[in-house]
Short mmCIF file of C-alpha atoms and ligand atoms in Angstrom, two decimals:
data_model
loop_
_atom_site.label_atom_id
_atom_site.label_comp_id
_atom_site.label_asym_id
_atom_site.label_seq_id
_atom_site.Cartn_x
_atom_site.Cartn_y
_atom_site.Cartn_z
CA UNK A 1 -8.99 18.60 4.62
CA UNK A 2 -9.76 14.94 5.13
CA UNK A 3 -6.89 12.73 3.93
CA UNK A 4 -6.47 8.94 4.02
CA UNK A 5 -2.90 7.56 3.93
CA UNK A 6 -3.60 4.07 2.59
CA UNK A 7 -0.07 2.71 3.08
CA UNK A 8 2.28 3.57 5.91
CA UNK A 9 4.76 1.82 8.22
CA UNK A 10 4.52 3.83 11.43
CA UNK A 11 5.78 0.85 13.42
CA UNK A 12 9.17 1.05 11.65
CA UNK A 13 12.22 1.56 13.90
CA UNK A 14 12.75 4.97 12.22
CA UNK A 15 9.84 6.19 14.40
CA UNK A 16 10.98 4.67 17.71
CA UNK A 17 12.00 8.07 19.11
CA UNK A 18 8.87 10.03 18.18
CA UNK A 19 6.09 7.68 17.01
CA UNK A 20 3.17 9.31 18.84
CA UNK A 21 4.39 12.77 17.85
CA UNK A 22 4.54 11.66 14.20
CA UNK A 23 1.00 10.29 14.38
CA UNK A 24 -0.22 13.54 15.96
CA UNK A 25 1.51 15.57 13.22
CA UNK A 26 -0.36 13.53 10.59
CA UNK A 27 -3.70 14.24 12.29
CA UNK A 28 -2.84 17.95 12.54
CA UNK A 29 -2.18 17.97 8.80
CA UNK A 30 -5.62 16.63 7.97
CA UNK A 31 -4.96 12.89 7.91
CA UNK A 32 -8.13 11.35 9.30
CA UNK A 33 -7.25 7.70 8.69
CA UNK A 34 -4.24 5.51 7.89
CA UNK A 35 -3.60 1.90 7.04
CA UNK A 36 -0.45 0.55 8.65
CA UNK A 37 1.05 -2.38 6.79
CA UNK A 38 2.59 -5.37 8.59
CA UNK A 39 4.44 -7.67 6.23
CA UNK A 40 6.49 -10.25 8.15
CA UNK A 41 6.96 -11.96 11.55
CA UNK A 42 8.19 -8.76 13.24
CA UNK A 43 5.95 -6.09 11.68
CA UNK A 44 2.60 -7.91 11.86
CA UNK A 45 2.47 -7.80 15.70
CA UNK A 46 3.66 -4.17 15.82
CA UNK A 47 1.06 -3.23 13.21
CA UNK A 48 -1.71 -4.90 15.21
CA UNK A 49 -0.59 -3.00 18.30
CA UNK A 50 -0.84 0.35 16.48
CA UNK A 51 -4.29 -0.51 15.11
CA UNK A 52 -5.50 -1.58 18.55
CA UNK A 53 -4.30 1.59 20.26
CA UNK A 54 -5.48 4.22 17.72
CA UNK A 55 -9.06 4.21 16.43
CA UNK A 56 -8.07 5.93 13.14
CA UNK A 57 -5.28 3.45 12.30
CA UNK A 58 -6.28 0.30 10.41
CA UNK A 59 -4.13 -2.72 9.58
CA UNK A 60 -3.15 -4.70 6.51
CA UNK A 61 -1.33 -7.95 7.21
CA UNK A 62 0.47 -10.27 4.82
CA UNK A 63 3.83 -11.70 3.83
CA UNK A 64 6.15 -9.48 1.77
CA UNK A 65 7.86 -11.02 -1.30
CA UNK A 66 11.30 -10.02 0.05
CA UNK A 67 10.53 -12.10 3.16
CA UNK A 68 8.90 -14.97 1.26
CA UNK A 69 11.58 -17.49 2.27
CA UNK A 70 10.86 -16.85 5.98
CA UNK A 71 7.19 -17.85 5.74
CA UNK A 72 6.68 -21.05 7.70
CA UNK A 73 3.92 -23.54 8.15
CA UNK A 74 1.22 -21.96 10.27
CA UNK A 75 1.91 -18.42 9.11
CA UNK A 76 -0.89 -18.48 6.55
CA UNK A 77 -3.27 -19.59 9.33
CA UNK A 78 -1.89 -16.79 11.52
CA UNK A 79 -2.75 -14.22 8.83
CA UNK A 80 -6.16 -15.85 8.36
CA UNK A 81 -6.94 -15.60 12.07
CA UNK A 82 -5.96 -11.90 12.16
CA UNK A 83 -8.33 -11.18 9.25
CA UNK A 84 -11.30 -11.63 11.59
CA UNK A 85 -10.03 -8.70 13.70
CA UNK A 86 -12.27 -5.66 13.19
CA UNK A 87 -9.30 -3.36 12.38
CA UNK A 88 -7.75 -5.61 9.72
CA UNK A 89 -8.97 -4.38 6.34
CA UNK A 90 -6.72 -6.12 3.77
CA UNK A 91 -4.15 -8.84 3.14
CA UNK A 92 -0.84 -7.22 2.20
CA UNK A 93 1.55 -6.20 1.30
CA UNK A 94 2.04 -9.23 -0.91
CA UNK A 95 3.48 -9.45 -4.40
CA UNK A 96 6.76 -9.81 -6.27
CA UNK A 97 10.08 -8.01 -5.91
CA UNK A 98 12.66 -8.74 -8.61
CA UNK A 99 14.77 -5.71 -7.69
CA UNK A 100 16.13 -6.87 -4.34
CA UNK A 101 15.61 -10.54 -5.17
CA UNK A 102 16.11 -11.60 -1.53
CA UNK A 103 13.80 -14.59 -2.00
CA UNK A 104 13.95 -16.94 -5.01
CA UNK A 105 11.30 -16.23 -7.64
CA UNK A 106 9.58 -19.61 -7.31
CA UNK A 107 9.19 -19.06 -3.55
CA UNK A 108 7.82 -15.54 -4.12
CA UNK A 109 5.31 -16.97 -6.62
CA UNK A 110 4.13 -19.69 -4.25
CA UNK A 111 3.72 -17.34 -1.27
CA UNK A 112 1.84 -14.82 -3.42
CA UNK A 113 -0.48 -17.46 -4.88
CA UNK A 114 -1.23 -18.89 -1.42
CA UNK A 115 -2.16 -15.47 -0.08
CA UNK A 116 -4.39 -14.59 -3.03
CA UNK A 117 -6.12 -17.92 -2.40
CA UNK A 118 -6.59 -17.01 1.25
CA UNK A 119 -7.92 -13.56 0.33
CA UNK A 120 -10.52 -15.14 -1.98
CA UNK A 121 -11.49 -17.64 0.71
CA UNK A 122 -12.01 -14.82 3.24
CA UNK A 123 -13.28 -12.17 0.81
CA UNK A 124 -10.49 -9.72 1.72
CA UNK A 125 -8.99 -7.14 -0.66
CA UNK A 126 -5.24 -7.46 -1.32
CA UNK A 127 -2.44 -4.86 -1.31
CA UNK A 128 0.07 -5.57 -4.06
CA UNK A 129 3.78 -4.73 -3.93
CA UNK A 130 5.33 -4.96 -7.39
CA UNK A 131 8.90 -4.07 -8.17
CA UNK A 132 10.25 -4.86 -11.65
CA UNK A 133 7.84 -7.79 -12.01
CA UNK A 134 4.99 -6.28 -14.03
CA UNK A 135 4.46 -9.21 -16.39
CA UNK A 136 4.51 -11.93 -13.74
CA UNK A 137 2.27 -9.93 -11.38
CA UNK A 138 -0.45 -9.58 -14.01
CA UNK A 139 -0.09 -13.25 -14.96
CA UNK A 140 -0.43 -14.49 -11.36
CA UNK A 141 -3.27 -12.09 -10.48
CA UNK A 142 -5.12 -13.39 -13.52
CA UNK A 143 -4.39 -17.09 -12.93
CA UNK A 144 -5.37 -16.87 -9.26
CA UNK A 145 -8.59 -14.97 -10.07
CA UNK A 146 -7.62 -11.98 -7.92
CA UNK A 147 -10.38 -9.99 -9.62
CA UNK A 148 -12.81 -11.79 -7.28
CA UNK A 149 -11.51 -9.67 -4.40
CA UNK A 150 -9.58 -6.81 -6.05
CA UNK A 151 -7.49 -4.46 -3.99
CA UNK A 152 -4.71 -1.94 -4.43
CA UNK A 153 -1.62 -1.71 -6.63
CA UNK A 154 0.47 0.07 -4.00
CA UNK A 155 2.90 2.82 -5.02
CA UNK A 156 2.10 2.08 -8.63
CA UNK A 157 5.16 2.44 -10.88
CA UNK A 158 4.28 0.54 -14.05
CA UNK A 159 3.12 1.58 -17.49
CA UNK A 160 -0.38 2.66 -18.49
CA UNK A 161 -0.68 -0.62 -20.44
CA UNK A 162 -0.15 -2.64 -17.25
CA UNK A 163 -2.34 -0.21 -15.30
CA UNK A 164 -5.25 -0.91 -17.66
CA UNK A 165 -4.91 -4.67 -17.06
CA UNK A 166 -4.99 -4.06 -13.27
CA UNK A 167 -7.99 -1.72 -13.53
CA UNK A 168 -9.79 -4.36 -15.61
CA UNK A 169 -9.21 -6.86 -12.79
CA UNK A 170 -10.95 -4.46 -10.40
CA UNK A 171 -7.87 -2.98 -8.77
CA UNK A 172 -7.37 0.54 -7.48
CA UNK A 173 -4.08 2.33 -8.15
CA UNK A 174 -2.32 4.08 -5.27
CA UNK A 175 0.30 6.79 -5.74
CA UNK A 176 2.87 8.24 -3.35
CA UNK A 177 5.96 10.42 -3.20
CA UNK A 178 7.26 9.66 -6.72
CA UNK A 179 4.47 11.73 -8.34
CA UNK A 180 6.08 14.79 -6.72
CA UNK A 181 9.49 14.13 -8.36
CA UNK A 182 10.36 16.34 -11.31
CA UNK A 183 11.86 13.48 -13.33
CA UNK A 184 9.11 10.90 -12.67
CA UNK A 185 7.36 11.05 -16.03
CA UNK A 186 5.66 7.64 -16.02
CA UNK A 187 3.73 7.69 -12.72
CA UNK A 188 2.45 11.19 -13.57
CA UNK A 189 1.28 10.05 -17.00
CA UNK A 190 -0.48 7.03 -15.50
CA UNK A 191 -2.07 9.10 -12.74
CA UNK A 192 -3.41 11.55 -15.32
CA UNK A 193 -5.34 8.68 -16.95
CA UNK A 194 -6.56 6.70 -13.91
CA UNK A 195 -10.31 7.08 -13.38
CA UNK A 196 -11.02 9.21 -10.29
CA UNK A 197 -13.03 6.42 -8.65
CA UNK A 198 -9.97 4.10 -8.70
CA UNK A 199 -7.46 6.55 -7.30
CA UNK A 200 -5.83 6.26 -3.85
CA UNK A 201 -2.94 8.11 -2.21
CA UNK A 202 -0.30 6.96 0.27
CA UNK A 203 3.11 7.78 1.73
CA UNK A 204 4.75 4.34 2.22
CA UNK A 205 6.54 6.17 5.04
CA UNK A 206 9.31 6.08 6.19
CA UNK A 207 10.23 5.43 2.52
CA UNK A 208 9.57 7.30 -0.77
CA UNK A 209 9.73 10.80 0.71
CA UNK A 210 8.07 13.40 -1.53
CA UNK A 211 9.71 16.55 -2.88
CA UNK A 212 10.95 18.85 -1.29
CA UNK A 213 11.92 16.54 1.59
CA UNK A 214 13.65 13.84 -0.50
CA UNK A 215 16.50 12.25 1.40
CA UNK A 216 14.75 12.75 4.75
CA UNK A 217 12.53 10.29 6.61
CA UNK A 218 9.01 10.21 5.19
CA UNK A 219 5.93 10.41 7.43
CA UNK A 220 2.15 10.20 7.01
CA UNK A 221 1.67 14.00 7.30
CA UNK A 222 3.35 14.20 3.89
CA UNK A 223 0.39 12.53 2.19
CA UNK A 224 -0.80 16.11 1.86
CA UNK A 225 2.07 16.80 -0.58
CA UNK A 226 1.03 13.74 -2.57
CA UNK A 227 -2.55 15.04 -2.69
CA UNK A 228 -1.31 18.43 -3.89
CA UNK A 229 0.73 16.85 -6.69
CA UNK A 230 -2.22 14.65 -7.69
CA UNK A 231 -4.49 17.70 -7.76
CA UNK A 232 -2.12 19.51 -10.09
CA UNK A 233 -1.88 16.54 -12.45
CA UNK A 234 -5.65 15.99 -12.46
CA UNK A 235 -6.39 19.70 -12.74
CA UNK A 236 -8.69 19.81 -9.70
CA UNK A 237 -8.53 21.40 -6.24
CA UNK A 238 -6.58 19.52 -3.57
CA UNK A 239 -9.74 19.35 -1.42
CA UNK A 240 -11.40 17.42 -4.24
CA UNK A 241 -8.52 14.90 -4.38
CA UNK A 242 -8.70 14.51 -0.59
CA UNK A 243 -12.45 14.00 -0.65
CA UNK A 244 -12.48 11.48 -3.51
CA UNK A 245 -9.45 9.41 -2.44
CA UNK A 246 -10.75 9.19 1.13
CA UNK A 247 -14.17 8.12 -0.13
CA UNK A 248 -12.53 5.53 -2.42
CA UNK A 249 -10.46 4.13 0.45
CA UNK A 250 -13.43 3.90 2.83
CA UNK A 251 -15.44 1.99 0.23
CA UNK A 252 -12.57 -0.23 -0.97
CA UNK A 253 -11.59 -1.29 2.55
CA UNK A 254 -15.13 -1.46 3.90
CA UNK A 255 -14.56 1.15 6.60
CA UNK A 256 -17.56 3.00 8.02
NI1 NI B 1 5.15 -0.73 2.10
#
């Protein structure tokens, strides 16, 4: 099995006691590559460190909507400079979060628009975080011409209607733990309809732990459970899901 966890946070404090062990466990479970996501002043440096010390860990760097108010002058240039690093494969996670609402909406919008602009300037794909902001996300992606670079709708949780709009703008859809939940009707229905060549899988660990480990810390090894659930929904073998989603990720993020 050759799995690619396209969204993980292995630098999170939840892994301080056993980070290397956790990474090894992922590799033992067939995870050949991972993208660690750094999303603010603290997690960008720790993400870069992980990417620099493990050849199979890549980095995405960007400013999270929850942290939008903490973005200062010079931070956009900081992200831009990191994008020339050979292990940085995307700008993200960026987007909108109306659930926690820790940054005012207008600030979230500005920070998102600036980063899409930067991604277009540098030709980098973007990783989109969207919580309860489906309409505004589509509107801003369209207005800022995000289709020029495309990217990933991470842990996709919207409707099939919104999914179609994202697919039309060239985005891939990534699914995680929620597709293993018994009561999660919508993500399963969307996954069933997503074209195979736009499908990605992820853990978003330490969050969104799949069944049957819900309530415990999530880790990248569990991307295997996500692949198994996706295989069941798509009606194919799990090896086929692993092969296709890994191929999609390598192509989308320009990894050889
Ligand atoms: Ni994340």
